[in-house]
Amino acid sequence: MLTKYSPSVHIIRDKNREMTYIPTHNATQVAQIIWDSLQQGGRSFNLIGSFGTGKSAFLWAFEQSIRGQKHYFQFPFEKDSKIDFISCVGEYKSLKSYLQQQLNLEENATTQDILAEVYQRYHNLGKGDKVLFLLLDEFGKFLEYAAKNNPEEEIYFIQQLAEFCNNPNHNIVLLTTVHQSFEAYSSQLSAMQREEWRKVKGRFRDIAFNETVEQLLFLAAERMEQLDLGKPDKKAVQQMLQLHTGAKAFIFFSEIRAEQGLKLFPLDLFSANVITLALQRYGQNERSLFSFLENPDYTGLHGYRKRSNPFYNLSNVYDYLIFNFYSYLTSQANPDKAIWSSIKNALDKSENNWEKEVDNAKKIIKSIGLLQLFAQHGSNLDKIFWIKYAQVSLGIDDAENIIEELEKNQTIFYQRHNKRFILFEGTDVDIYSTLEAAGKQVEITDIATLVEKNYALEPIFAKSYYYKTGTPRLFEFKISNYPLEKLLPQGEIDGFINLVFNDKLSIKDIVKTSSAQQEAVLYGFYLNSKAIKELLFEIERTKKALRDVNQRDKVALKEFDGILTHQQSLLNHYILNNLYSNSANEICWVYEGQQIQINDKRTFNAKLSEICESIYDKAPHYKNELVNRHKLPAPIYTAKRNFLKALTANWGLENMGLDKDRFPPEKTIFITLLRENGLWPDSKNPAHPIEITDNSTFTALWKESNTFLHSTRKNRRRVSELTEIISKRPFKIKQGLIEFWLPTFLYIKRYDFALFQKGVFIPNINDEILELVNKYPQDYEVKAFDLEGIRLDIFNSYRLFLNQQETTQPTQQTFIETIKPFLIFFKGLPEYAKNTKRLSKEALAVRGAIANSTDPEKTFFEDFPLALGYSSKHLQSKREHLEQYAAKLQDAIREIRTSFDELLNRYEAFIQAEVIYESMPFTEYQVLFRERYKDLKKHLLLPHQKTFVQRLYSELDDRKAWLASLAQSLIGKNIESLRDEEEVLLYDKFKTIISDLDSLTNISQTDINEETESVFQLEIASFDDIQKKIVRLPKKKQTEINTLQAHLKAQLSADKTINIAALIQTLQDLMKKQNT
Amino acid sequence: MSQIRHVLGISGGKDSAALAIYMKQRYPTLDIDYYTCDTGKELDETYRLIDNLEVYLGKKIKELKAVQHPDENSFDFHLKLKGGYLPSSIIRWCTQKLKLEPFEQYVGTDPVVSYVGIRGDENREGYISKKSNIQSIFPFRKNIWSEDVIRKVLNIANIERLMDLYVSIDLEKKSQRFEELLMSPLERSFTMEQKLHLLLDSNVKDFNRLVFAFLKGTNYPLAHEQYFPLVENDEVLVRKDIFRILEESGVGVPAYYKLIDFEVNNQKGQYARSRSGCYFCFFQQRIEWVWLYEQHPEMFYKAMEYEKEGYTWGQNESLEDLIKPERIAQIKLEHLKKASGKQRTASPFLTDILDDAEEIGCAACFI
């Protein structure tokens, strides 16, 4: 007897309940498989079937049949067999603890205790044939739990249970049901763990439990037979059979038997197929089908209008579906929504176009729409089919007119290639199966990447922090599978909101990462990752379908688009709404290792501000939205230029020299950044060192900048190192403010350090330099002056040497002031003094140190001491060393300074020794020279000799000028630029020209001082030439001459004539040489 | 009636011209003799400036000639005497023979106050006569006195005398600070320069009064004067004031100071001559030689003539080499680089970085 129909079966609850069960072909087969397997020693079974396929009902029927209470299945047990069942329904918990409860054991019962209890129950059945069935319905729930909690231990228990049952010595049978294969539950485990699951899976025999549409229809037919639904018109059923065979719309019932067609009545074969498929797709398979069969309302089998419908036809199916599944069919979740809405549109349209026969037209539209959705490809649904179907099933006698009319007004049209009518507004893409197909090619492994792909989450601005400090702080979203450790806020971003999606992590993991995190990072751990993952799968497959579908099929595109929009907004809901929800089940927030409560958007934002305050506690407060920001806006550039100009040009002036009645941005910046913080000198006391006001929020920044500067005492550091420091926690100054702070700070401290651009000393810091420093801080280096202790004394020894005032606090200016005289000294040196190597080692080194100086500090404390053979350490050891050092430096400088004069002295000494043979003052030897050549035969002079003579007689009465002018005429260049190697050349030329001039001079006795000088005139005449020579030699040289003469004489031969000739020829040679 | 002569040398440069105008405006009662030493090698603009000045001053500017012979050019004459030996920065006979000697000869043995146009923004004394009967005064500077005067006044040995004077003479405002400064002896950490600076900062006029009183007991020409109006001078004039004075007076800035556009490698720049004096002056920068070549080619070729003897005006480079087109372009580019100030000299050496070209040259020729 039929009691009330129940859509679902609970094997414990319904144990003793009367129910209608129709054993399907599938169920019968499964029962047979189990029986056969039992005979062969199989003890553990796993029924796999999707939702609503009747697994639970099967278990119920199975138990009833085994117990012999019903006979759905045939189990030929021995008559006196003792049988018992332990029935379990899965819950999301540990199987072990479930069984502990189920078997009334203590909470701490071990696996052995549980198995012992099961065995005890088996044992209690007594002697003889006995079987104990352990039914585990919804076994998947246990597996799901096991996968997420303690997978190793749980699965081991299952393994032990299965092995226990598989013992062939006793008959304990384990029968479980699951929705998907065992392995599918292990997809998120590690490879090792998955291997373990596979091993356990092998302990079970898998039996597929899936009802086909055919079977469902069979079920329906069986049930309908029991229902009294009127008498079928056999002729009509026969026509329907023919129509069905010809249309080839469905593969089922391909060889349908007449009695089946009769059994299905009042469903026609088309409506029967469609309702079954539709219920599989939109409902829950078997369960929905039985709901349909039992449905008492006016759209169902029991209530439809039989008079106007010979069969429960397609249009009735449409009505039933719309009535019962309206919300789903019209929702975006429905992949077929497009066709459903196009049916709806077509129906609406027909309301307007038709007056008569509107109902019939609608019937046809509904029918065409449904077959468009469900009929398979290759079916033949032409006009003849529809006329016939309308006649037989829809109860429309003259459908041809209606169909033609529908075609005419473009409600339907015939697709020739498909041999079928479809709704005009429709698409021939089967949205559902396209999505299914796409889904097979999509796999979700990494939630985070996908969420990120779908989410352009805008950074969040910490509001209250901004109102309080004037600094905009932005938090960027970071989506990841694991809590991110290495996060460094840079540039515009000041912090991160790390959303973690991972159903395998626990809050503990997040807390751990968060505790170690030093930056401004708020972790959000999503507890509903699984739902998000499923939704992401939907989105991905919809996107895939969208890509794959014919891009000209606007309807399908629109449809997929709609689906996508729906899914995405659902994802938004999951992700964004949860973001600020106070529900602790959906997201858990962790900061600094502590879980925190977020109630709403407002408290969330307040939390961000709180984070900023603690992480960036040293950042100054500066309320100027044009400056305190990441990137300065264009208009402020002018203000910045003006600010820097005024800063550098008007240091110390009231209002930085800006008009007191006007307030351009640069003045506001001056007031708020400099004056209010005490960073501007008091005009009454301009020399007072700048110190920041006590309560200034810039104090920490000021100190840090000073620390940096101080750290450059030993070595240069790039300015960019400072910007790096202050662009990080606990400062994280915005770039815009840095561009004002950095130049301001450097300018305030300009006297305390030397600035270099790529190693080149910058003597003056002006606005242009500051702009460049801002722009390329990595190119500029800072070196604070290190003048502690003795270094100051060394420095002052230079100042003393230069007659400069002693200083206690040398500045950049003092350094320049001190190095400059050395540089000017060097630059003012004649070329000769700049280049000559005829200097002492020390003087050469000092000159080199000046010429190659690139950094005053280095020159003073390293190069000069090194040049003079001192080390800094040495100088520091004793005061006397410093005094000696200063004296040595002075000597070296003097030596360089006088080197040119020394050259002139040597030059003069040469003249005195080699030409006039006597030391005498300039005025005297100048006269002497003039006397010497007063009888010079000027007309015989060569041009260069002429110049020389002119210079000899020039009015230059200055020794230096006169000597220089002579030298210039000899070597063709100024003596100031004489090279060392040319000095000898100068002397040679001088000697030669004197000798030449002497030869061109008529000598009279009066011209010569015979006491000091020997003079010979020599004339050698040959046939072609006469060579004349006057030789003047100082008497002092007589000894030298005598020696050489003795030497020569010793070499002479006995032949007097040969001796003379040889000597004459030698003389000739010598004279020639001297002339050239 | 003044016991001494007041003279002011017009070099042809902007500063001395402005000084002449300034003195006439500010101290019309001072009877100043104006003179100029003509080398015969000046640019036309210089002669025009002197003409303009004469009109403005309403007084003849006396032309001093180094060579009295009417047919002889002073420079060439002396060059001949020197055996064709051209002057250089080391052997600078030109200034000596053409400027200082004629001036000293013009002054003779009279006590003379000579006004020198060194500006308030310059830190130099210039190349001035050291004759004891010639006292130089620098009206544009805060410190109008010459270095030797200051050295004497602030000499440690004279502190007492100075204090006596401080007590006895009329001063505008006697302040303790001034008195303290006056009494502070010079030492390593308190140089003369600093003392002077602080005293002037404290009260310029009082300091000048004190110095003027101090001079009474010396041989300086001003010792003969009862009154010297410049004692009351506390104005400081800098470069821009010079141009203002020249323009406002109508005398005008000598044309060669006006910047002229040039183009090189598609870059635009400007050049001018930065000094008065002989067109071939060896102090001029290379870009000025280029200016001369392009703006006054005839003068440039004359300068080249002098190099025939193997001598070169510039260091290690003949004018012939300097005007090769690629060299001109190079000089102009260097000038552009320097003028732009942004891309500083490529050299990392301080000798190039801390280079102040303006500080060379001297009072006699350029001021």
Tab-separated table of C-alpha atoms in Angstrom, chain A residues 760-761 763 800 804-806 819-820 823 826-827 830-831 850-856 900 950-951 954-956 960-961 964-965 968 972 974 976, chain B residues 81-85 88-91 93 97 188-191 194 309-311 315-316 340 342 344 347-356 359:
chain	number	residue	atom	x	y	z
A	760	VAL	CA	82.501	65.545	-8.016
A	761	PHE	CA	82.600	68.133	-5.260
A	763	PRO	CA	80.949	73.903	-3.747
A	800	LEU	CA	97.023	79.708	10.315
A	804	GLN	CA	92.924	82.763	8.166
A	805	GLN	CA	91.032	82.855	11.355
A	806	GLU	CA	91.046	79.801	13.563
A	819	ILE	CA	91.185	75.041	0.025
A	820	LYS	CA	90.716	77.952	-2.343
A	823	LEU	CA	93.805	76.151	-5.759
A	826	PHE	CA	98.210	76.402	-8.207
A	827	LYS	CA	96.254	78.027	-11.000
A	830	PRO	CA	103.473	79.591	-14.516
A	831	GLU	CA	103.194	76.532	-16.735
A	850	ILE	CA	96.347	70.246	-5.028
A	851	ALA	CA	96.054	69.636	-8.736
A	852	ASN	CA	94.155	66.398	-8.230
A	853	SER	CA	92.099	67.437	-5.262
A	854	THR	CA	88.478	66.409	-5.537
A	855	ASP	CA	87.406	66.698	-1.947
A	856	PRO	CA	88.796	69.350	0.409
A	900	PHE	CA	110.125	79.345	-11.780
A	950	GLN	CA	117.165	93.215	-30.584
A	951	ARG	CA	116.218	91.720	-27.244
A	954	SER	CA	115.724	96.143	-25.616
A	955	GLU	CA	114.677	98.651	-23.035
A	956	LEU	CA	113.428	95.976	-20.728
A	960	LYS	CA	113.189	88.695	-15.255
A	961	ALA	CA	111.630	90.258	-18.347
A	964	ALA	CA	112.712	85.808	-20.476
A	965	SER	CA	112.713	87.822	-23.676
A	968	GLN	CA	111.855	83.334	-25.921
A	972	GLY	CA	110.455	80.043	-29.722
A	974	ASN	CA	107.830	81.630	-23.387
A	976	GLU	CA	107.191	80.273	-18.372
B	81	LEU	CA	111.623	98.952	-27.194
B	82	LYS	CA	111.210	95.509	-25.684
B	83	GLY	CA	112.703	93.942	-28.729
B	84	GLY	CA	109.290	92.674	-29.821
B	85	TYR	CA	108.802	90.844	-26.590
B	88	SER	CA	102.269	87.999	-20.581
B	89	SER	CA	100.624	87.435	-17.226
B	90	ILE	CA	104.056	86.841	-15.692
B	91	ILE	CA	105.964	89.551	-17.527
B	93	TRP	CA	105.145	95.220	-18.778
B	97	LYS	CA	104.455	101.031	-18.925
B	188	ARG	CA	94.716	83.361	15.762
B	189	SER	CA	91.032	83.081	16.256
B	190	PHE	CA	90.391	86.779	15.642
B	191	THR	CA	91.943	87.984	12.449
B	194	GLN	CA	87.221	89.683	11.049
B	309	GLU	CA	107.230	85.974	-34.051
B	310	GLY	CA	106.305	82.591	-32.623
B	311	TYR	CA	104.772	84.032	-29.545
B	315	GLN	CA	98.597	79.600	-23.289
B	316	ASN	CA	99.834	76.920	-25.668
B	340	SER	CA	74.067	76.594	-18.251
B	342	LYS	CA	73.535	72.622	-14.721
B	344	ARG	CA	78.969	71.509	-14.399
B	347	SER	CA	86.302	67.663	-14.396
B	348	PRO	CA	86.153	66.299	-10.875
B	349	PHE	CA	89.110	68.458	-9.828
B	350	LEU	CA	88.605	71.300	-7.450
B	351	THR	CA	91.015	73.434	-9.468
B	352	ASP	CA	88.361	73.455	-12.175
B	353	ILE	CA	85.317	73.468	-9.931
B	354	LEU	CA	86.328	76.345	-7.679
B	355	ASP	CA	87.451	78.456	-10.597
B	356	ASP	CA	86.547	82.131	-10.518
B	359	GLU	CA	89.166	87.447	-10.097
